[in-house]
Short mmCIF file of C-alpha atoms in Angstrom, two decimals:
data_model
loop_
_atom_site.label_atom_id
_atom_site.label_comp_id
_atom_site.label_asym_id
_atom_site.label_seq_id
_atom_site.Cartn_x
_atom_site.Cartn_y
_atom_site.Cartn_z
CA MET A 1167 -26.80 -4.81 27.81
CA SER A 1168 -25.37 -2.76 24.92
CA THR A 1169 -22.10 -0.85 24.96
CA PRO A 1170 -22.68 2.72 26.19
CA ARG A 1171 -22.41 5.57 23.70
CA PRO A 1172 -18.72 6.49 23.57
CA VAL A 1173 -17.00 9.77 24.22
CA LEU A 1174 -14.67 9.96 21.23
CA VAL A 1175 -11.18 11.34 21.89
CA VAL A 1176 -9.93 12.63 18.53
CA ASP A 1177 -6.16 12.17 18.49
CA PHE A 1178 -4.30 15.03 16.81
CA GLY A 1179 -0.93 13.44 17.60
CA ALA A 1180 -1.03 14.31 21.29
CA GLN A 1181 1.25 12.62 23.77
CA TYR A 1182 -1.73 12.71 26.15
CA ALA A 1183 -4.50 11.19 24.00
CA GLN A 1184 -4.55 7.92 25.95
CA LEU A 1185 -4.42 9.85 29.20
CA ILE A 1186 -7.50 11.87 28.19
CA ALA A 1187 -9.36 8.63 27.45
CA ARG A 1188 -8.34 7.24 30.83
CA ARG A 1189 -9.44 10.38 32.66
CA VAL A 1190 -12.85 10.17 30.98
CA ARG A 1191 -13.19 6.59 32.18
CA GLU A 1192 -12.13 7.62 35.68
CA ALA A 1193 -15.28 9.75 35.57
CA ARG A 1194 -17.16 6.45 34.87
CA VAL A 1195 -17.86 7.38 31.25
CA TYR A 1196 -16.90 5.12 28.34
CA SER A 1197 -14.35 6.55 25.89
CA GLU A 1198 -12.67 5.54 22.64
CA ILE A 1199 -9.70 7.04 20.78
CA VAL A 1200 -10.07 7.76 17.06
CA PRO A 1201 -7.53 9.30 14.64
CA HIS A 1202 -8.07 12.85 13.40
CA SER A 1203 -8.03 11.43 9.87
CA MET A 1204 -11.33 9.63 10.47
CA PRO A 1205 -14.11 11.35 8.49
CA VAL A 1206 -16.63 13.16 10.69
CA ALA A 1207 -19.40 11.04 9.17
CA ASP A 1208 -17.66 7.90 10.48
CA MET A 1209 -17.28 9.48 13.92
CA LEU A 1210 -20.95 10.39 14.03
CA ALA A 1211 -21.85 6.87 12.89
CA LYS A 1212 -20.51 5.69 16.26
CA ASN A 1213 -23.32 7.69 17.91
CA PRO A 1214 -20.97 9.49 20.31
CA ALA A 1215 -22.22 11.00 23.54
CA ALA A 1216 -19.54 13.70 23.15
CA ILE A 1217 -16.34 14.43 21.26
CA ILE A 1218 -13.07 15.63 22.81
CA LEU A 1219 -10.44 17.18 20.53
CA SER A 1220 -6.97 16.40 21.88
CA GLY A 1221 -3.82 18.47 21.85
CA GLY A 1222 -1.16 17.99 19.20
CA PRO A 1223 2.28 19.17 18.08
CA ALA A 1224 1.19 21.09 14.95
CA SER A 1225 0.39 24.76 14.46
CA VAL A 1226 -3.06 25.44 13.03
CA TYR A 1227 -1.29 27.67 10.49
CA ALA A 1228 0.89 24.92 9.04
CA PRO A 1229 -0.23 23.96 5.51
CA ASP A 1230 -0.56 20.28 6.40
CA ALA A 1231 -1.97 20.83 9.89
CA PRO A 1232 -4.99 18.67 10.74
CA GLN A 1233 -8.22 20.65 10.75
CA VAL A 1234 -11.64 20.14 12.30
CA ASP A 1235 -14.49 19.61 9.85
CA ALA A 1236 -17.21 22.17 10.55
CA ASP A 1237 -19.80 19.42 10.08
CA MET A 1238 -18.84 18.19 13.53
CA PHE A 1239 -20.42 21.29 15.06
CA GLN A 1240 -23.62 20.99 13.05
CA SER A 1241 -24.37 17.55 14.50
CA GLY A 1242 -25.50 18.66 17.94
CA VAL A 1243 -22.90 16.41 19.63
CA PRO A 1244 -21.21 18.14 22.61
CA VAL A 1245 -17.56 19.03 21.86
CA PHE A 1246 -14.64 19.85 24.17
CA GLY A 1247 -11.35 21.18 22.74
CA ILE A 1248 -8.01 20.84 24.53
CA CYS A 1249 -4.86 22.79 23.55
CA TYR A 1250 -4.46 22.25 19.77
CA GLY A 1251 -8.02 20.92 19.67
CA PHE A 1252 -9.15 24.14 21.35
CA GLN A 1253 -7.43 26.28 18.70
CA ALA A 1254 -8.67 24.15 15.78
CA MET A 1255 -12.18 24.32 17.22
CA ALA A 1256 -12.01 28.11 17.60
CA GLN A 1257 -10.73 28.53 14.05
CA ALA A 1258 -13.37 26.22 12.54
CA LEU A 1259 -16.14 28.18 14.29
CA GLY A 1260 -14.93 31.62 13.13
CA GLY A 1261 -12.74 32.63 16.06
CA THR A 1262 -9.24 34.04 15.70
CA VAL A 1263 -6.00 32.16 16.39
CA ALA A 1264 -2.77 34.19 16.28
CA ARG A 1265 0.96 33.88 16.79
CA THR A 1266 1.48 36.32 19.64
CA GLY A 1267 5.04 35.33 20.47
CA ASN A 1268 3.98 34.69 24.05
CA ARG A 1269 4.73 31.02 24.44
CA GLU A 1270 3.69 29.16 27.55
CA TYR A 1271 5.12 25.76 28.43
CA GLY A 1272 4.75 23.90 31.69
CA GLY A 1273 3.19 25.28 34.86
CA THR A 1274 1.29 28.49 34.14
CA PRO A 1275 -1.03 30.67 36.28
CA LEU A 1276 -4.62 30.73 34.97
CA HIS A 1277 -6.96 33.56 35.95
CA ALA A 1278 -10.71 32.94 35.89
CA ARG A 1279 -12.87 35.80 34.65
CA PRO A 1280 -16.02 36.83 36.52
CA GLU A 1281 -18.01 34.80 33.96
CA ALA A 1282 -16.38 31.60 35.21
CA GLY A 1283 -18.92 29.42 33.48
CA VAL A 1284 -19.45 25.74 34.29
CA LEU A 1285 -15.91 24.36 34.11
CA LEU A 1286 -14.39 26.86 36.55
CA ARG A 1287 -17.45 27.50 38.71
CA ASP A 1288 -16.60 27.88 42.44
CA LEU A 1289 -12.92 27.08 41.82
CA PRO A 1290 -10.17 29.50 42.95
CA ASP A 1291 -9.82 32.57 40.72
CA ASP A 1292 -6.13 31.76 40.15
CA LEU A 1293 -5.10 28.20 39.34
CA PRO A 1294 -1.84 26.54 38.27
CA VAL A 1295 -2.40 24.73 34.96
CA TRP A 1296 -0.21 22.89 32.45
CA MET A 1297 0.26 24.80 29.19
CA SER A 1298 2.05 23.81 25.97
CA HIS A 1299 1.45 26.31 23.16
CA GLY A 1300 3.03 28.91 20.90
CA ASP A 1301 -0.17 30.08 19.18
CA CYS A 1302 -3.23 31.23 21.06
CA VAL A 1303 -6.88 32.12 20.59
CA THR A 1304 -7.23 35.91 20.60
CA GLU A 1305 -10.95 36.10 19.82
CA ALA A 1306 -13.59 33.53 20.73
CA PRO A 1307 -16.17 32.43 18.14
CA THR A 1308 -19.58 34.05 18.17
CA GLY A 1309 -21.80 32.67 20.94
CA PHE A 1310 -18.92 31.69 23.21
CA THR A 1311 -18.18 33.25 26.61
CA VAL A 1312 -14.51 33.68 27.53
CA THR A 1313 -14.10 32.28 31.04
CA ALA A 1314 -10.33 32.43 31.70
CA GLU A 1315 -7.08 34.00 30.55
CA SER A 1316 -3.35 33.72 31.14
CA ALA A 1317 -0.39 35.98 30.44
CA GLY A 1318 0.16 34.38 27.04
CA ALA A 1319 -3.43 33.48 26.16
CA PRO A 1320 -6.14 36.16 26.30
CA VAL A 1321 -8.67 33.40 25.61
CA ALA A 1322 -7.56 30.45 27.74
CA ALA A 1323 -11.04 28.91 28.15
CA PHE A 1324 -14.45 29.44 26.59
CA GLU A 1325 -17.95 27.94 26.72
CA ASP A 1326 -21.12 27.89 24.64
CA LEU A 1327 -23.69 26.26 26.90
CA VAL A 1328 -26.49 26.49 24.33
CA GLY A 1329 -24.44 24.51 21.82
CA ARG A 1330 -22.97 22.32 24.60
CA ARG A 1331 -19.42 23.20 23.59
CA ALA A 1332 -16.36 24.23 25.59
CA GLY A 1333 -12.60 24.41 25.27
CA VAL A 1334 -9.40 25.14 27.21
CA GLN A 1335 -5.89 26.12 26.10
CA PHE A 1336 -4.31 24.05 28.88
CA HIS A 1337 -4.25 20.31 29.67
CA PRO A 1338 -6.85 19.38 32.32
CA GLU A 1339 -5.95 15.69 31.97
CA VAL A 1340 -2.47 15.98 33.52
CA GLY A 1341 -1.86 15.97 37.24
CA HIS A 1342 -0.04 19.32 37.10
CA THR A 1343 -3.34 21.14 36.40
CA ALA A 1344 -5.16 21.91 39.64
CA HIS A 1345 -8.79 20.68 39.60
CA GLY A 1346 -8.24 19.36 36.05
CA GLN A 1347 -10.23 16.17 36.56
CA GLU A 1348 -13.03 18.19 38.10
CA MET A 1349 -13.16 20.41 34.99
CA LEU A 1350 -13.25 17.39 32.67
CA THR A 1351 -15.98 15.79 34.75
CA ARG A 1352 -18.03 18.98 34.66
CA PHE A 1353 -17.90 18.96 30.86
CA LEU A 1354 -19.04 15.35 30.76
CA TYR A 1355 -21.80 15.62 33.36
CA ASP A 1356 -22.97 19.24 33.31
CA ILE A 1357 -22.40 20.34 29.71
CA ALA A 1358 -22.67 17.09 27.75
CA GLY A 1359 -25.28 15.63 30.14
CA ILE A 1360 -23.71 12.14 30.28
CA GLU A 1361 -24.64 9.70 33.04
CA PRO A 1362 -21.69 7.97 34.79
CA THR A 1363 -22.56 4.33 34.08
CA TRP A 1364 -19.16 2.86 33.10
CA THR A 1365 -18.61 0.72 36.22
CA PRO A 1366 -16.99 -2.70 36.81
CA GLU A 1367 -20.41 -4.27 37.36
CA ASN A 1368 -21.78 -2.93 34.07
CA ILE A 1369 -18.61 -3.88 32.18
CA ILE A 1370 -18.87 -7.46 33.46
CA ASP A 1371 -22.55 -7.72 32.51
CA GLU A 1372 -21.85 -6.35 29.03
CA GLN A 1373 -18.87 -8.65 28.37
CA VAL A 1374 -20.64 -11.74 29.68
CA ALA A 1375 -23.46 -11.13 27.19
CA ARG A 1376 -20.98 -10.53 24.35
CA ILE A 1377 -18.98 -13.68 25.12
CA ARG A 1378 -22.09 -15.85 25.23
CA GLU A 1379 -23.25 -14.44 21.92
CA GLN A 1380 -19.84 -14.97 20.29
CA VAL A 1381 -19.05 -18.45 21.64
CA GLY A 1382 -22.44 -20.14 21.83
CA ASP A 1383 -21.93 -23.75 22.90
CA LYS A 1384 -18.36 -24.10 21.53
CA GLU A 1385 -15.26 -25.01 23.55
CA VAL A 1386 -12.70 -22.32 24.43
CA ILE A 1387 -9.03 -22.47 25.44
CA CYS A 1388 -6.87 -19.92 27.28
CA ALA A 1389 -3.13 -19.81 28.02
CA LEU A 1390 -2.75 -18.65 31.63
CA SER A 1391 0.53 -17.02 32.57
CA GLY A 1392 -0.10 -15.91 36.14
CA GLY A 1393 -0.32 -12.27 35.09
CA VAL A 1394 -3.35 -10.11 35.71
CA ASP A 1395 -4.42 -9.73 32.06
CA SER A 1396 -4.81 -13.41 31.22
CA ALA A 1397 -6.19 -14.14 34.70
CA VAL A 1398 -8.97 -11.55 34.44
CA ALA A 1399 -9.76 -12.43 30.81
CA ALA A 1400 -10.13 -16.10 31.72
CA ALA A 1401 -12.25 -15.33 34.80
CA LEU A 1402 -14.58 -13.17 32.73
CA VAL A 1403 -14.97 -15.86 30.05
CA HIS A 1404 -15.52 -18.50 32.74
CA LYS A 1405 -18.27 -16.40 34.31
CA ALA A 1406 -19.95 -16.34 30.89
CA ILE A 1407 -19.59 -19.96 29.75
CA GLY A 1408 -18.36 -22.03 32.72
CA ASP A 1409 -16.77 -25.38 31.87
CA GLN A 1410 -16.76 -24.69 28.14
CA LEU A 1411 -13.45 -22.97 29.00
CA THR A 1412 -10.23 -24.89 29.63
CA CYS A 1413 -7.18 -22.97 30.77
CA VAL A 1414 -3.66 -24.24 30.11
CA PHE A 1415 -0.84 -23.24 32.45
CA VAL A 1416 2.62 -24.11 31.16
CA ASP A 1417 5.00 -24.20 34.14
CA HIS A 1418 8.33 -23.43 32.50
CA GLY A 1419 10.15 -23.12 35.81
CA LEU A 1420 11.05 -19.47 35.26
CA LEU A 1421 8.44 -17.84 37.51
CA ARG A 1422 9.12 -16.19 40.86
CA ALA A 1423 8.64 -17.84 44.22
CA GLY A 1424 5.00 -18.79 44.86
CA GLU A 1425 3.62 -17.77 41.45
CA ALA A 1426 3.06 -21.27 40.02
CA GLU A 1427 1.24 -22.27 43.21
CA GLN A 1428 -0.81 -19.06 43.01
CA VAL A 1429 -2.13 -20.10 39.60
CA GLU A 1430 -2.60 -23.80 40.38
CA LYS A 1431 -4.26 -23.39 43.79
CA ASP A 1432 -5.42 -19.87 44.70
CA TYR A 1433 -6.74 -18.93 41.25
CA VAL A 1434 -8.58 -22.21 40.74
CA ALA A 1435 -10.05 -21.99 44.24
CA ALA A 1436 -11.29 -18.45 43.58
CA THR A 1437 -12.78 -19.12 40.13
CA GLY A 1438 -13.51 -22.85 39.84
CA ILE A 1439 -11.85 -22.77 36.41
CA LYS A 1440 -10.93 -26.04 34.69
CA LEU A 1441 -7.12 -25.93 34.55
CA LYS A 1442 -4.67 -28.14 32.69
CA VAL A 1443 -1.15 -27.82 34.15
CA VAL A 1444 1.82 -28.82 32.02
CA ASP A 1445 5.05 -29.31 33.99
CA ALA A 1446 7.68 -28.41 31.41
CA ARG A 1447 10.42 -27.23 33.76
CA GLU A 1448 13.00 -29.80 32.73
CA ARG A 1449 12.29 -29.20 29.05
CA PHE A 1450 12.87 -25.45 29.29
CA LEU A 1451 15.99 -25.72 31.44
CA GLY A 1452 17.42 -28.29 29.08
CA ALA A 1453 16.83 -26.04 26.08
CA LEU A 1454 18.39 -23.06 27.89
CA ALA A 1455 21.49 -24.92 29.13
CA GLY A 1456 24.64 -22.86 28.52
CA VAL A 1457 22.81 -20.05 26.68
CA THR A 1458 23.90 -16.54 27.71
CA ASP A 1459 22.63 -14.32 24.87
CA PRO A 1460 19.33 -12.69 25.95
CA GLU A 1461 17.75 -12.71 22.48
CA GLN A 1462 18.57 -16.39 22.10
CA LYS A 1463 16.98 -17.04 25.50
CA ARG A 1464 13.80 -15.28 24.39
CA LYS A 1465 13.62 -17.21 21.13
CA ILE A 1466 14.18 -20.56 22.85
CA ILE A 1467 11.52 -19.87 25.47
CA GLY A 1468 9.03 -18.70 22.82
CA ARG A 1469 9.72 -21.75 20.64
CA GLU A 1470 9.42 -24.23 23.49
CA PHE A 1471 6.21 -22.64 24.75
CA ILE A 1472 4.64 -22.86 21.32
CA ARG A 1473 5.45 -26.57 21.11
CA VAL A 1474 4.16 -27.30 24.61
CA PHE A 1475 1.00 -25.22 24.14
CA GLU A 1476 0.25 -26.82 20.77
CA ALA A 1477 0.47 -30.27 22.32
CA ALA A 1478 -1.78 -29.23 25.21
CA ALA A 1479 -4.27 -27.63 22.80
CA ARG A 1480 -4.45 -30.86 20.81
CA GLU A 1481 -5.19 -32.81 23.97
CA VAL A 1482 -7.96 -30.41 24.94
CA ALA A 1483 -9.37 -30.47 21.39
CA ALA A 1484 -9.51 -34.26 21.52
CA HIS A 1485 -12.28 -33.91 24.10
CA GLY A 1486 -14.34 -31.32 22.23
CA ASP A 1487 -14.51 -28.91 19.32
CA VAL A 1488 -12.24 -26.06 20.43
CA GLU A 1489 -12.83 -23.03 18.20
CA PHE A 1490 -11.85 -20.06 20.37
CA LEU A 1491 -8.72 -18.76 22.06
CA VAL A 1492 -8.91 -16.22 24.92
CA GLN A 1493 -6.39 -13.37 24.78
CA GLY A 1494 -5.82 -10.67 27.39
CA THR A 1495 -5.48 -7.88 24.81
CA LEU A 1496 -5.89 -4.44 26.44
CA TYR A 1497 -7.02 -1.16 24.88
CA PRO A 1498 -3.48 0.32 24.62
CA ASP A 1499 -2.54 -2.75 22.53
CA VAL A 1500 -5.48 -2.03 20.23
CA VAL A 1501 -4.65 1.68 19.89
CA GLU A 1502 -0.94 1.08 19.29
CA SER A 1503 -1.71 -1.47 16.57
CA GLY A 1504 -3.84 0.99 14.61
CA GLY A 1505 -7.09 1.04 16.54
CA GLY A 1506 -8.03 -2.57 16.02
CA THR A 1507 -9.27 -2.12 12.47
CA GLY A 1508 -9.06 -5.02 10.07
CA THR A 1509 -8.46 -8.67 10.87
CA ALA A 1510 -7.28 -9.36 14.40
CA ASN A 1511 -3.90 -10.98 14.79
CA ILE A 1512 -2.81 -13.01 17.77
CA LYS A 1513 -0.64 -10.57 19.69
CA SER A 1514 2.73 -11.57 21.07
CA HIS A 1515 1.84 -13.46 24.22
CA HIS A 1516 3.32 -11.62 27.16
CA ASN A 1517 4.42 -14.85 28.77
CA VAL A 1518 6.11 -16.47 25.83
CA GLY A 1519 7.03 -14.22 22.94
CA GLY A 1520 4.41 -15.23 20.39
CA LEU A 1521 1.80 -17.87 19.61
CA PRO A 1522 1.88 -19.38 16.13
CA GLU A 1523 -0.35 -17.81 13.51
CA ASP A 1524 -1.42 -21.23 12.26
CA LEU A 1525 -3.29 -21.93 15.50
CA LYS A 1526 -6.74 -21.89 13.89
CA PHE A 1527 -8.73 -20.26 16.66
CA ALA A 1528 -11.04 -17.28 16.61
CA LEU A 1529 -10.07 -14.77 19.28
CA VAL A 1530 -12.09 -13.92 22.38
CA GLU A 1531 -10.73 -10.62 23.73
CA PRO A 1532 -12.99 -9.46 26.57
CA LEU A 1533 -10.51 -6.80 27.80
CA ARG A 1534 -9.77 -5.09 24.49
CA THR A 1535 -11.72 -1.95 25.45
CA LEU A 1536 -10.04 -1.63 28.88
CA PHE A 1537 -7.01 0.02 30.43
CA LYS A 1538 -4.87 -1.77 33.04
CA ASP A 1539 -6.47 -0.02 36.02
CA GLU A 1540 -9.92 -1.05 34.77
CA VAL A 1541 -8.72 -4.65 34.37
CA ARG A 1542 -7.56 -4.66 38.00
CA ALA A 1543 -10.94 -3.30 39.12
CA LEU A 1544 -12.66 -6.10 37.20
CA GLY A 1545 -10.37 -8.69 38.74
CA LEU A 1546 -11.30 -7.57 42.24
CA GLN A 1547 -15.01 -7.52 41.30
CA LEU A 1548 -14.67 -11.09 39.99
CA GLY A 1549 -13.15 -12.23 43.29
CA LEU A 1550 -9.60 -12.93 42.14
CA PRO A 1551 -6.82 -13.02 44.76
CA GLU A 1552 -5.49 -9.52 45.44
CA ALA A 1553 -1.89 -10.74 45.10
CA MET A 1554 -2.64 -11.76 41.52
CA VAL A 1555 -4.66 -8.65 40.65
CA TRP A 1556 -1.90 -6.34 41.89
CA ARG A 1557 1.05 -8.36 40.60
CA HIS A 1558 3.69 -6.18 38.97
CA PRO A 1559 4.14 -6.62 35.21
CA PHE A 1560 6.52 -9.51 34.62
CA PRO A 1561 8.55 -10.26 31.47
CA GLY A 1562 7.43 -13.10 29.24
CA PRO A 1563 10.68 -15.08 29.51
CA GLY A 1564 10.50 -14.75 33.28
CA LEU A 1565 13.60 -14.94 35.45
CA ALA A 1566 15.66 -16.18 32.51
CA ILE A 1567 16.30 -12.59 31.41
CA ARG A 1568 16.94 -11.39 34.96
CA ILE A 1569 19.92 -13.72 35.16
CA ILE A 1570 22.90 -12.16 33.38
CA GLY A 1571 24.56 -15.33 32.17
CA ALA A 1572 23.46 -18.90 31.65
CA VAL A 1573 20.30 -20.16 33.35
CA ASP A 1574 20.29 -23.22 35.62
CA GLU A 1575 18.32 -24.42 38.63
CA GLU A 1576 20.91 -23.20 41.16
CA ARG A 1577 20.99 -19.68 39.78
CA LEU A 1578 17.19 -19.57 39.56
CA ALA A 1579 17.00 -20.58 43.23
CA VAL A 1580 19.38 -17.77 44.23
CA LEU A 1581 17.42 -15.17 42.28
CA ARG A 1582 14.06 -16.41 43.60
CA LYS A 1583 15.27 -15.97 47.20
CA ALA A 1584 16.58 -12.45 46.57
CA ASP A 1585 13.48 -11.45 44.59
CA LEU A 1586 11.12 -12.74 47.28
CA ILE A 1587 12.92 -10.72 49.95
CA ALA A 1588 12.66 -7.54 47.87
CA ARG A 1589 8.94 -8.10 47.27
CA GLN A 1590 8.28 -8.91 50.93
CA GLU A 1591 9.97 -5.73 52.17
CA LEU A 1592 8.29 -3.57 49.55
CA SER A 1593 4.89 -4.92 50.63
CA ALA A 1594 5.71 -4.57 54.33
CA ALA A 1595 6.51 -0.90 53.72
CA GLY A 1596 3.19 -0.43 51.89
CA LEU A 1597 4.97 0.65 48.71
CA ASP A 1598 4.23 -2.18 46.28
CA ARG A 1599 1.26 -0.44 44.59
CA GLY A 1600 3.22 2.77 44.14
CA VAL A 1601 5.95 0.99 42.16
CA TRP A 1602 5.22 -0.09 38.59
CA GLN A 1603 7.79 -2.88 38.50
CA PHE A 1604 10.66 -4.11 40.70
CA PRO A 1605 13.09 -6.34 38.78
CA VAL A 1606 15.81 -7.98 40.82
CA VAL A 1607 18.73 -8.95 38.58
CA LEU A 1608 21.36 -11.58 39.32
CA LEU A 1609 24.80 -10.88 37.83
CA ALA A 1610 25.56 -14.57 37.58
CA ASP A 1611 28.74 -14.16 35.51
CA VAL A 1612 30.18 -11.55 37.86
CA ARG A 1613 31.93 -12.18 41.17
CA SER A 1614 32.61 -9.46 43.72
CA VAL A 1615 34.86 -9.51 46.76
CA GLY A 1616 33.13 -9.38 50.13
CA VAL A 1617 33.73 -10.00 53.80
CA GLN A 1618 31.31 -12.25 55.64
CA GLY A 1619 32.19 -13.57 59.07
CA ASP A 1620 35.95 -13.67 59.36
CA GLY A 1621 36.69 -14.48 55.76
CA ARG A 1622 36.75 -13.05 52.27
CA THR A 1623 34.03 -14.15 49.90
CA TYR A 1624 33.58 -14.10 46.14
CA GLY A 1625 29.84 -13.91 45.74
CA HIS A 1626 27.38 -12.67 43.15
CA PRO A 1627 26.05 -9.10 43.09
CA VAL A 1628 22.31 -8.51 42.65
CA VAL A 1629 20.78 -5.34 41.25
CA LEU A 1630 17.58 -3.74 42.57
CA ARG A 1631 15.64 -1.98 39.81
CA PRO A 1632 12.45 -0.37 41.23
CA VAL A 1633 10.76 1.83 38.61
CA SER A 1634 7.73 4.11 38.48
CA SER A 1635 5.67 4.49 35.32
CA GLU A 1636 2.12 4.79 33.99
CA ASP A 1637 2.50 2.82 30.79
CA ALA A 1638 6.10 1.47 30.66
CA MET A 1639 6.86 3.59 27.57
CA THR A 1640 8.91 5.84 29.83
CA ALA A 1641 9.92 5.19 33.42
CA ASP A 1642 11.96 6.64 36.25
CA TRP A 1643 13.67 4.89 39.11
CA SER A 1644 11.55 4.83 42.26
CA ARG A 1645 12.91 6.87 45.16
CA LEU A 1646 12.38 4.19 47.81
CA PRO A 1647 13.14 5.21 51.40
CA TYR A 1648 16.73 4.43 52.34
CA ASP A 1649 15.66 2.33 55.30
CA VAL A 1650 13.62 0.06 52.98
CA ILE A 1651 16.57 -0.35 50.62
CA ALA A 1652 18.82 -1.04 53.61
CA ARG A 1653 16.50 -3.76 54.95
CA ILE A 1654 16.34 -5.43 51.54
CA SER A 1655 20.12 -5.34 51.19
CA THR A 1656 20.75 -6.64 54.69
CA ARG A 1657 18.29 -9.49 54.37
CA ILE A 1658 19.59 -10.57 50.95
CA THR A 1659 23.24 -10.65 52.01
CA ASN A 1660 22.32 -12.41 55.28
CA GLU A 1661 19.82 -14.92 53.90
CA VAL A 1662 21.12 -15.67 50.40
CA ALA A 1663 24.55 -17.21 50.92
CA GLU A 1664 25.64 -16.86 47.30
CA VAL A 1665 25.14 -13.06 47.27
CA ASN A 1666 27.52 -10.64 48.97
CA ARG A 1667 26.68 -7.33 47.31
CA VAL A 1668 23.43 -5.43 46.54
CA VAL A 1669 23.39 -2.43 44.19
CA LEU A 1670 20.64 0.01 43.16
CA ASP A 1671 19.98 0.93 39.51
CA VAL A 1672 19.12 4.64 39.27
CA THR A 1673 18.79 4.88 35.47
CA SER A 1674 15.62 6.28 33.90
CA LYS A 1675 13.99 4.98 30.70
CA PRO A 1676 15.27 6.30 28.37
CA PRO A 1677 18.23 5.96 28.18
CA GLY A 1678 17.99 2.61 29.96
CA THR A 1679 15.28 -0.02 29.71
CA ILE A 1680 13.28 -1.47 32.59
CA GLU A 1681 14.79 -4.94 32.19
CA TRP A 1682 18.55 -5.47 31.89
CA GLU A 1683 18.26 -7.99 29.05
#
């Protein structure tokens, strides 16, 4: 099976470019992000099913503002303009864009005209939408029907059904726009005529064929961390080539309660993967003894992992010709590193802080076209344990950077107990999938006064840090119900003898970070 024709999202510097690409995929249509600097000929060489022009911070009047090459509209490819992309599209096709002085930012009422067209058909005449503009289109290009207006935009949406082109001044991709996903889907299905074939089943079939073609009969190795990305990548490769794949799980002793067992037992039972487990707990704890600086912790853990993984890789290679390394690279990694052009580098491994560049393996990256939600869908389709598929993102150095102070077995045990209680109560309340991440931090070098029983205590405080986010670039603290927080606090102070105080971190990112170290 070949990769479906992509919908290209042309990025004009929009904060929402990745979100547009995700929304297209939520409509079961494959999408790719390309920079506005890419020549139109190169875009068309990708044989796109449609092109979406994103928003952006520039004014179309600025001398260095990115423009849309008119050749794009001579190609017959359906085009959809959003915000800046809408204005650049209108200007390129002979419409008029003006500075009216009527800025609109944030929630804005949109009024559909009687000629509501395809995008707004059968929707309410007045809709709340998300605007962000200072300029506006005052006259649509020839052949376009104006379908909506707002107080600050006399042309807030237009369509040319013969040319299969449409545009909107607002952002249909954000949740603040009512029926926004429906509008985007209508462009894809009804105007561009695209079939919704981007499904987990089709993705698996496509990647299995690609992996078999790339690997042939060679041996492959994968570093499993317990996280969803490496787990799904390995399961996909295993489905393609079976026992040609050997996974290596380095147990550094810094995982949360039950996670090592989840990899060693549940994951193997679900997939039948050949797994080599390296028990390196004593080695890591010995190297971390007395270390309190978080950056030094990270470097030590990265260094020790590299040494352990290299030794394990040599042992695996002794039994066959290992030429390939599986990496759980996701599409946001590709986009943020420049779109994946040029020679691929081994990305910083999310469990360790970096694999050495002199590991002479070719990369197998079966998830590099996928977003996190698509990876989870694949994991479920491949039969992986739900607890692993829905595991919250977890820092590479593990619990070592959630202990403020030196790391030892006793402090790890205390933090594991407190962390497990927090996760149990979050799950019991049905809130674990609504929270992006829930670090529990042990202030090991701090003692607080408490009263337990009839005596005073000097125990450790722990910090609860539940956060909500879509991509971890920004985050806000999760407003968990007070009764859930209270249960977590009560259980921790009752069941973890070394802890006598529980506090809640209510800092957003920025200015804070998700992790404390």
